[in-house]
Amino acid sequence: MLPILVLPLLIIALSTGPLVYLLFLFSRPTSAFRSSFIPLPLRPPLKQFNRLSVLLVTAHPDDECMFFGPTIVQLIEHGAEVSVLCLSSGNADGIGAVRKKELLESCKKLGIHSSNVTCLDHPQLQDDPKAWWKASVIAEVLDAHIGERKVDVAITFDNGGISGHPNHRALFEGIRYFLNLPASSSTSPRRQIPHCYALKTVSLLRKYLFIGDLGLTIVPHLLFRARDGKKSHSAVFVATPQQFFQARTAMTRHKSQLVWFRYLYILFSRYMIVNELDRI
């Protein structure tokens, strides 16, 4: 039964994906078509007096460019101030210090200043593919950091974690815990609740369709608007070829992680070309 469903999916993807990508490339960033895929909280040009402050919350060094590249480069190009809070140094193999340096180099290539990059080495938030981080610990870290940075928008993984990594998935639960914290339990003197978005996890097949997945991503958004007559609370960021190569270059700064299958990921992963964010 599964092969019967896969074939039509591939045909639709390979026929519509490139066409949708060309439509994005030849439409202006400020056009009604492109703007319709970015909800108001994520539109930096509409912030009249202060720059839009966006916090990317990741689990390990290299998450920022492997998964969130299109979002980062487009937000920065449109005037947002993007900062990164990485909750672990990626020290599972004992090279945390090396990976911290690689994170700074990667963020520099993405356009993020080193002063906007924070990489933690929290005893309860250590890189471990078998560990589920406590939501309360994550929420406590977020509460302090968001209050200090005056964050407008926070972005992280969804409950699928893209790769299923428990550290990724725990971030989603941590943000939800943070959003439900009563004001009285906040440790921050400047309690602030930002708009929160999660990067959508898709099936393994779709994950490696590259631009072929664009049709499968964009068409449902268009149908949702046509059916309900309103805008979606989701956002879609599509990287230009130049932005793709920028994210690719950032990924190559994580030299300790560049095993052979990482190169295949860079070539075929849809997350290098499109990010779909859902409101938490």
Short mmCIF file of C-alpha atoms in Angstrom, two decimals:
data_model
loop_
_atom_site.label_atom_id
_atom_site.label_comp_id
_atom_site.label_asym_id
_atom_site.label_seq_id
_atom_site.Cartn_x
_atom_site.Cartn_y
_atom_site.Cartn_z
CA MET A 1 0.00 0.00 0.00
CA LEU A 2 2.81 2.39 0.90
CA PRO A 3 4.57 2.23 -2.54
CA ILE A 4 1.23 3.03 -4.19
CA LEU A 5 1.00 6.24 -2.15
CA VAL A 6 4.67 7.15 -2.60
CA LEU A 7 4.61 7.25 -6.39
CA PRO A 8 1.85 9.87 -6.75
CA LEU A 9 3.55 11.91 -4.02
CA LEU A 10 6.83 11.90 -5.94
CA ILE A 11 5.10 12.82 -9.20
CA ILE A 12 3.28 15.76 -7.59
CA ALA A 13 6.41 16.93 -5.81
CA LEU A 14 8.76 16.75 -8.79
CA SER A 15 6.26 18.43 -11.12
CA THR A 16 5.09 21.26 -8.86
CA GLY A 17 8.10 21.94 -6.62
CA PRO A 18 10.38 23.57 -9.21
CA LEU A 19 7.50 25.67 -10.57
CA VAL A 20 6.61 26.95 -7.11
CA TYR A 21 10.28 27.75 -6.46
CA LEU A 22 10.47 29.82 -9.66
CA LEU A 23 7.31 31.65 -8.60
CA PHE A 24 8.97 32.59 -5.31
CA LEU A 25 12.21 33.65 -7.01
CA PHE A 26 10.50 35.93 -9.51
CA SER A 27 8.12 37.57 -7.06
CA ARG A 28 9.25 40.55 -5.00
CA PRO A 29 9.88 39.93 -1.27
CA THR A 30 7.29 42.62 -0.49
CA SER A 31 4.69 41.27 -2.94
CA ALA A 32 1.28 40.21 -1.66
CA PHE A 33 2.06 36.61 -2.62
CA ARG A 34 5.29 36.39 -0.62
CA SER A 35 3.97 38.44 2.29
CA SER A 36 0.96 36.16 2.64
CA PHE A 37 3.25 33.40 3.88
CA ILE A 38 4.72 35.51 6.70
CA PRO A 39 2.32 36.30 9.60
CA LEU A 40 2.49 39.76 11.14
CA PRO A 41 4.65 38.88 14.18
CA LEU A 42 7.42 37.75 11.82
CA ARG A 43 7.44 40.78 9.50
CA PRO A 44 10.42 42.95 10.50
CA PRO A 45 9.55 45.87 8.13
CA LEU A 46 6.38 46.53 10.14
CA LYS A 47 8.35 47.29 13.31
CA GLN A 48 8.49 51.06 13.06
CA PHE A 49 10.68 52.12 15.98
CA ASN A 50 12.68 49.09 17.16
CA ARG A 51 14.21 46.19 15.31
CA LEU A 52 12.28 42.93 15.56
CA SER A 53 14.13 40.77 18.10
CA VAL A 54 14.06 37.06 17.19
CA LEU A 55 15.51 34.33 19.40
CA LEU A 56 16.39 30.98 17.87
CA VAL A 57 16.45 28.25 20.52
CA THR A 58 18.50 25.19 19.53
CA ALA A 59 19.82 22.09 21.24
CA HIS A 60 23.27 21.69 19.67
CA PRO A 61 25.83 23.63 17.63
CA ASP A 62 25.01 23.09 13.91
CA ASP A 63 21.21 23.03 14.46
CA GLU A 64 21.08 26.68 13.42
CA CYS A 65 22.33 26.07 9.86
CA MET A 66 21.19 22.47 9.33
CA PHE A 67 17.55 23.25 10.02
CA PHE A 68 16.84 27.00 10.34
CA GLY A 69 19.01 28.56 7.60
CA PRO A 70 16.21 29.93 5.37
CA THR A 71 14.47 31.55 8.36
CA ILE A 72 17.64 33.15 9.76
CA VAL A 73 18.99 34.67 6.55
CA GLN A 74 15.63 36.04 5.42
CA LEU A 75 14.78 37.61 8.77
CA ILE A 76 18.20 39.28 8.92
CA GLU A 77 17.93 40.52 5.33
CA HIS A 78 14.62 42.15 6.24
CA GLY A 79 16.06 43.97 9.24
CA ALA A 80 15.44 41.65 12.19
CA GLU A 81 17.98 41.17 14.95
CA VAL A 82 18.45 37.42 15.30
CA SER A 83 20.12 35.85 18.33
CA VAL A 84 20.85 32.20 19.09
CA LEU A 85 20.47 30.40 22.40
CA CYS A 86 22.06 26.96 22.11
CA LEU A 87 21.23 24.93 25.20
CA SER A 88 24.21 22.59 25.02
CA SER A 89 27.78 22.68 23.71
CA GLY A 90 27.33 19.39 21.86
CA ASN A 91 29.82 17.71 24.15
CA ALA A 92 28.61 14.13 23.64
CA ASP A 93 31.99 13.21 22.10
CA GLY A 94 34.06 15.40 24.42
CA ILE A 95 34.64 18.21 21.91
CA GLY A 96 32.28 20.82 23.33
CA ALA A 97 34.92 23.57 23.27
CA VAL A 98 35.56 22.93 19.57
CA ARG A 99 31.87 22.95 18.74
CA LYS A 100 31.32 26.25 20.56
CA LYS A 101 33.93 27.88 18.30
CA GLU A 102 32.34 26.30 15.24
CA LEU A 103 28.96 27.69 16.30
CA LEU A 104 30.36 31.23 16.40
CA GLU A 105 31.93 30.81 12.95
CA SER A 106 28.70 29.41 11.52
CA CYS A 107 26.60 32.22 12.97
CA LYS A 108 29.01 34.79 11.56
CA LYS A 109 28.43 33.37 8.08
CA LEU A 110 24.68 33.56 8.64
CA GLY A 111 24.95 37.22 9.65
CA ILE A 112 24.62 36.82 13.43
CA HIS A 113 27.09 38.77 15.56
CA SER A 114 28.99 36.84 18.22
CA SER A 115 27.44 39.04 20.94
CA ASN A 116 24.06 37.56 19.96
CA VAL A 117 25.20 33.94 20.34
CA THR A 118 24.87 32.14 23.70
CA CYS A 119 25.99 28.53 24.10
CA LEU A 120 25.30 26.92 27.47
CA ASP A 121 27.00 24.09 29.33
CA HIS A 122 24.20 23.42 31.82
CA PRO A 123 24.63 20.25 33.92
CA GLN A 124 21.02 19.22 33.28
CA LEU A 125 21.10 20.06 29.56
CA GLN A 126 23.94 17.92 28.23
CA ASP A 127 24.07 16.62 24.66
CA ASP A 128 22.78 13.06 24.85
CA PRO A 129 20.73 11.22 22.17
CA LYS A 130 19.08 9.17 24.93
CA ALA A 131 18.28 11.99 27.37
CA TRP A 132 15.00 13.88 27.65
CA TRP A 133 15.68 17.33 29.08
CA LYS A 134 13.28 18.52 31.79
CA ALA A 135 10.78 21.09 30.52
CA SER A 136 10.98 23.02 33.80
CA VAL A 137 14.76 23.46 33.44
CA ILE A 138 14.41 24.65 29.84
CA ALA A 139 11.63 27.05 30.85
CA GLU A 140 13.76 28.53 33.62
CA VAL A 141 16.62 29.19 31.18
CA LEU A 142 14.24 30.70 28.62
CA ASP A 143 12.54 32.92 31.18
CA ALA A 144 15.82 34.53 32.20
CA HIS A 145 17.22 34.85 28.68
CA ILE A 146 14.06 36.20 27.05
CA GLY A 147 13.56 38.75 29.80
CA GLU A 148 17.14 39.97 29.43
CA ARG A 149 17.03 40.16 25.63
CA LYS A 150 13.49 41.58 25.32
CA VAL A 151 12.59 39.01 22.68
CA ASP A 152 9.63 39.58 20.34
CA VAL A 153 9.65 36.14 18.67
CA ALA A 154 11.10 32.78 19.73
CA ILE A 155 11.65 29.91 17.26
CA THR A 156 12.54 26.30 18.01
CA PHE A 157 11.78 22.68 16.99
CA ASP A 158 8.32 21.12 17.07
CA ASN A 159 7.47 17.98 19.02
CA GLY A 160 8.92 15.81 16.23
CA GLY A 161 12.30 17.48 16.49
CA ILE A 162 12.88 17.09 12.69
CA SER A 163 15.25 14.16 13.28
CA GLY A 164 13.44 12.75 16.32
CA HIS A 165 16.36 13.62 18.61
CA PRO A 166 15.01 13.77 22.18
CA ASN A 167 16.99 16.95 22.94
CA HIS A 168 15.28 18.67 19.98
CA ARG A 169 11.85 17.43 21.00
CA ALA A 170 12.36 18.51 24.61
CA LEU A 171 12.79 22.13 23.48
CA PHE A 172 9.22 22.20 22.22
CA GLU A 173 7.93 20.97 25.57
CA GLY A 174 10.20 23.46 27.34
CA ILE A 175 8.77 26.40 25.41
CA ARG A 176 5.21 25.24 26.10
CA TYR A 177 6.08 24.97 29.80
CA PHE A 178 7.53 28.49 29.67
CA LEU A 179 4.40 29.88 28.00
CA ASN A 180 2.25 28.42 30.77
CA LEU A 181 4.37 29.73 33.64
CA PRO A 182 2.37 31.95 36.00
CA ALA A 183 3.82 35.44 36.37
CA SER A 184 4.43 34.81 40.07
CA SER A 185 6.84 31.95 39.35
CA SER A 186 8.97 33.89 36.88
CA THR A 187 12.55 34.49 37.96
CA SER A 188 12.94 37.38 35.52
CA PRO A 189 12.17 40.91 36.77
CA ARG A 190 11.14 41.73 33.17
CA ARG A 191 8.74 38.91 32.39
CA GLN A 192 8.02 38.88 28.67
CA ILE A 193 5.96 36.48 26.54
CA PRO A 194 7.09 36.44 22.90
CA HIS A 195 5.26 35.00 19.91
CA CYS A 196 6.55 31.42 19.62
CA TYR A 197 6.95 29.29 16.49
CA ALA A 198 8.08 25.72 15.89
CA LEU A 199 9.81 24.31 12.81
CA LYS A 200 7.53 21.68 11.29
CA THR A 201 8.67 18.05 11.06
CA VAL A 202 7.78 16.20 7.84
CA SER A 203 8.07 12.58 6.74
CA LEU A 204 11.46 11.09 5.85
CA LEU A 205 10.54 11.05 2.15
CA ARG A 206 9.56 14.72 2.09
CA LYS A 207 12.60 15.65 4.15
CA TYR A 208 14.90 14.73 1.26
CA LEU A 209 12.92 16.06 -1.70
CA PHE A 210 14.78 19.41 -1.64
CA ILE A 211 12.86 21.93 -3.81
CA GLY A 212 10.52 19.11 -4.81
CA ASP A 213 8.84 19.53 -1.43
CA LEU A 214 7.88 23.15 -2.11
CA GLY A 215 4.69 22.18 -3.91
CA LEU A 216 3.67 19.92 -1.04
CA THR A 217 4.39 22.77 1.39
CA ILE A 218 2.88 25.77 -0.40
CA VAL A 219 -0.27 24.27 -1.94
CA PRO A 220 -1.84 23.29 1.43
CA HIS A 221 -1.27 26.85 2.68
CA LEU A 222 -3.03 28.27 -0.37
CA LEU A 223 -5.91 25.80 -0.01
CA PHE A 224 -6.28 26.67 3.68
CA ARG A 225 -6.69 30.35 2.84
CA ALA A 226 -9.11 29.65 0.00
CA ARG A 227 -11.23 27.37 2.22
CA ASP A 228 -11.33 29.47 5.36
CA GLY A 229 -10.94 32.90 3.81
CA LYS A 230 -8.27 33.91 6.29
CA LYS A 231 -4.53 33.91 6.69
CA SER A 232 -2.68 31.04 8.28
CA HIS A 233 -0.80 31.44 11.55
CA SER A 234 2.04 29.47 9.96
CA ALA A 235 5.05 30.96 8.19
CA VAL A 236 7.00 29.72 5.18
CA PHE A 237 10.53 30.92 4.42
CA VAL A 238 11.99 29.93 1.04
CA ALA A 239 15.71 30.50 0.48
CA THR A 240 17.06 31.93 -2.76
CA PRO A 241 20.04 30.12 -4.35
CA GLN A 242 22.34 32.72 -2.77
CA GLN A 243 20.78 32.16 0.67
CA PHE A 244 21.05 28.39 0.23
CA PHE A 245 24.79 28.70 -0.44
CA GLN A 246 25.11 31.02 2.55
CA ALA A 247 23.56 28.37 4.83
CA ARG A 248 25.68 25.70 3.15
CA THR A 249 28.84 27.71 3.84
CA ALA A 250 27.76 28.11 7.46
CA MET A 251 27.35 24.34 7.72
CA THR A 252 30.91 23.77 6.49
CA ARG A 253 32.17 25.75 9.51
CA HIS A 254 31.10 22.80 11.66
CA LYS A 255 34.12 20.82 10.49
CA SER A 256 33.94 18.33 13.37
CA GLN A 257 30.50 17.25 12.15
CA LEU A 258 31.20 16.93 8.43
CA VAL A 259 30.96 13.18 7.99
CA TRP A 260 29.92 11.87 4.56
CA PHE A 261 26.15 11.80 5.19
CA ARG A 262 26.18 15.48 6.19
CA TYR A 263 27.14 16.35 2.62
CA LEU A 264 24.17 14.34 1.36
CA TYR A 265 21.96 16.20 3.82
CA ILE A 266 23.19 19.56 2.50
CA LEU A 267 22.44 18.50 -1.08
CA PHE A 268 19.00 16.97 -0.58
CA SER A 269 17.36 18.23 2.61
CA ARG A 270 14.32 20.47 2.20
CA TYR A 271 15.36 22.28 5.40
CA MET A 272 18.24 23.86 3.51
CA ILE A 273 15.77 25.51 1.14
CA VAL A 274 12.42 25.85 2.95
CA ASN A 275 11.31 26.34 6.57
CA GLU A 276 7.69 25.94 7.61
CA LEU A 277 6.93 27.36 11.05
CA ASP A 278 3.75 26.74 13.03
CA ARG A 279 2.55 28.99 15.85
CA ILE A 280 2.87 27.37 19.28
#
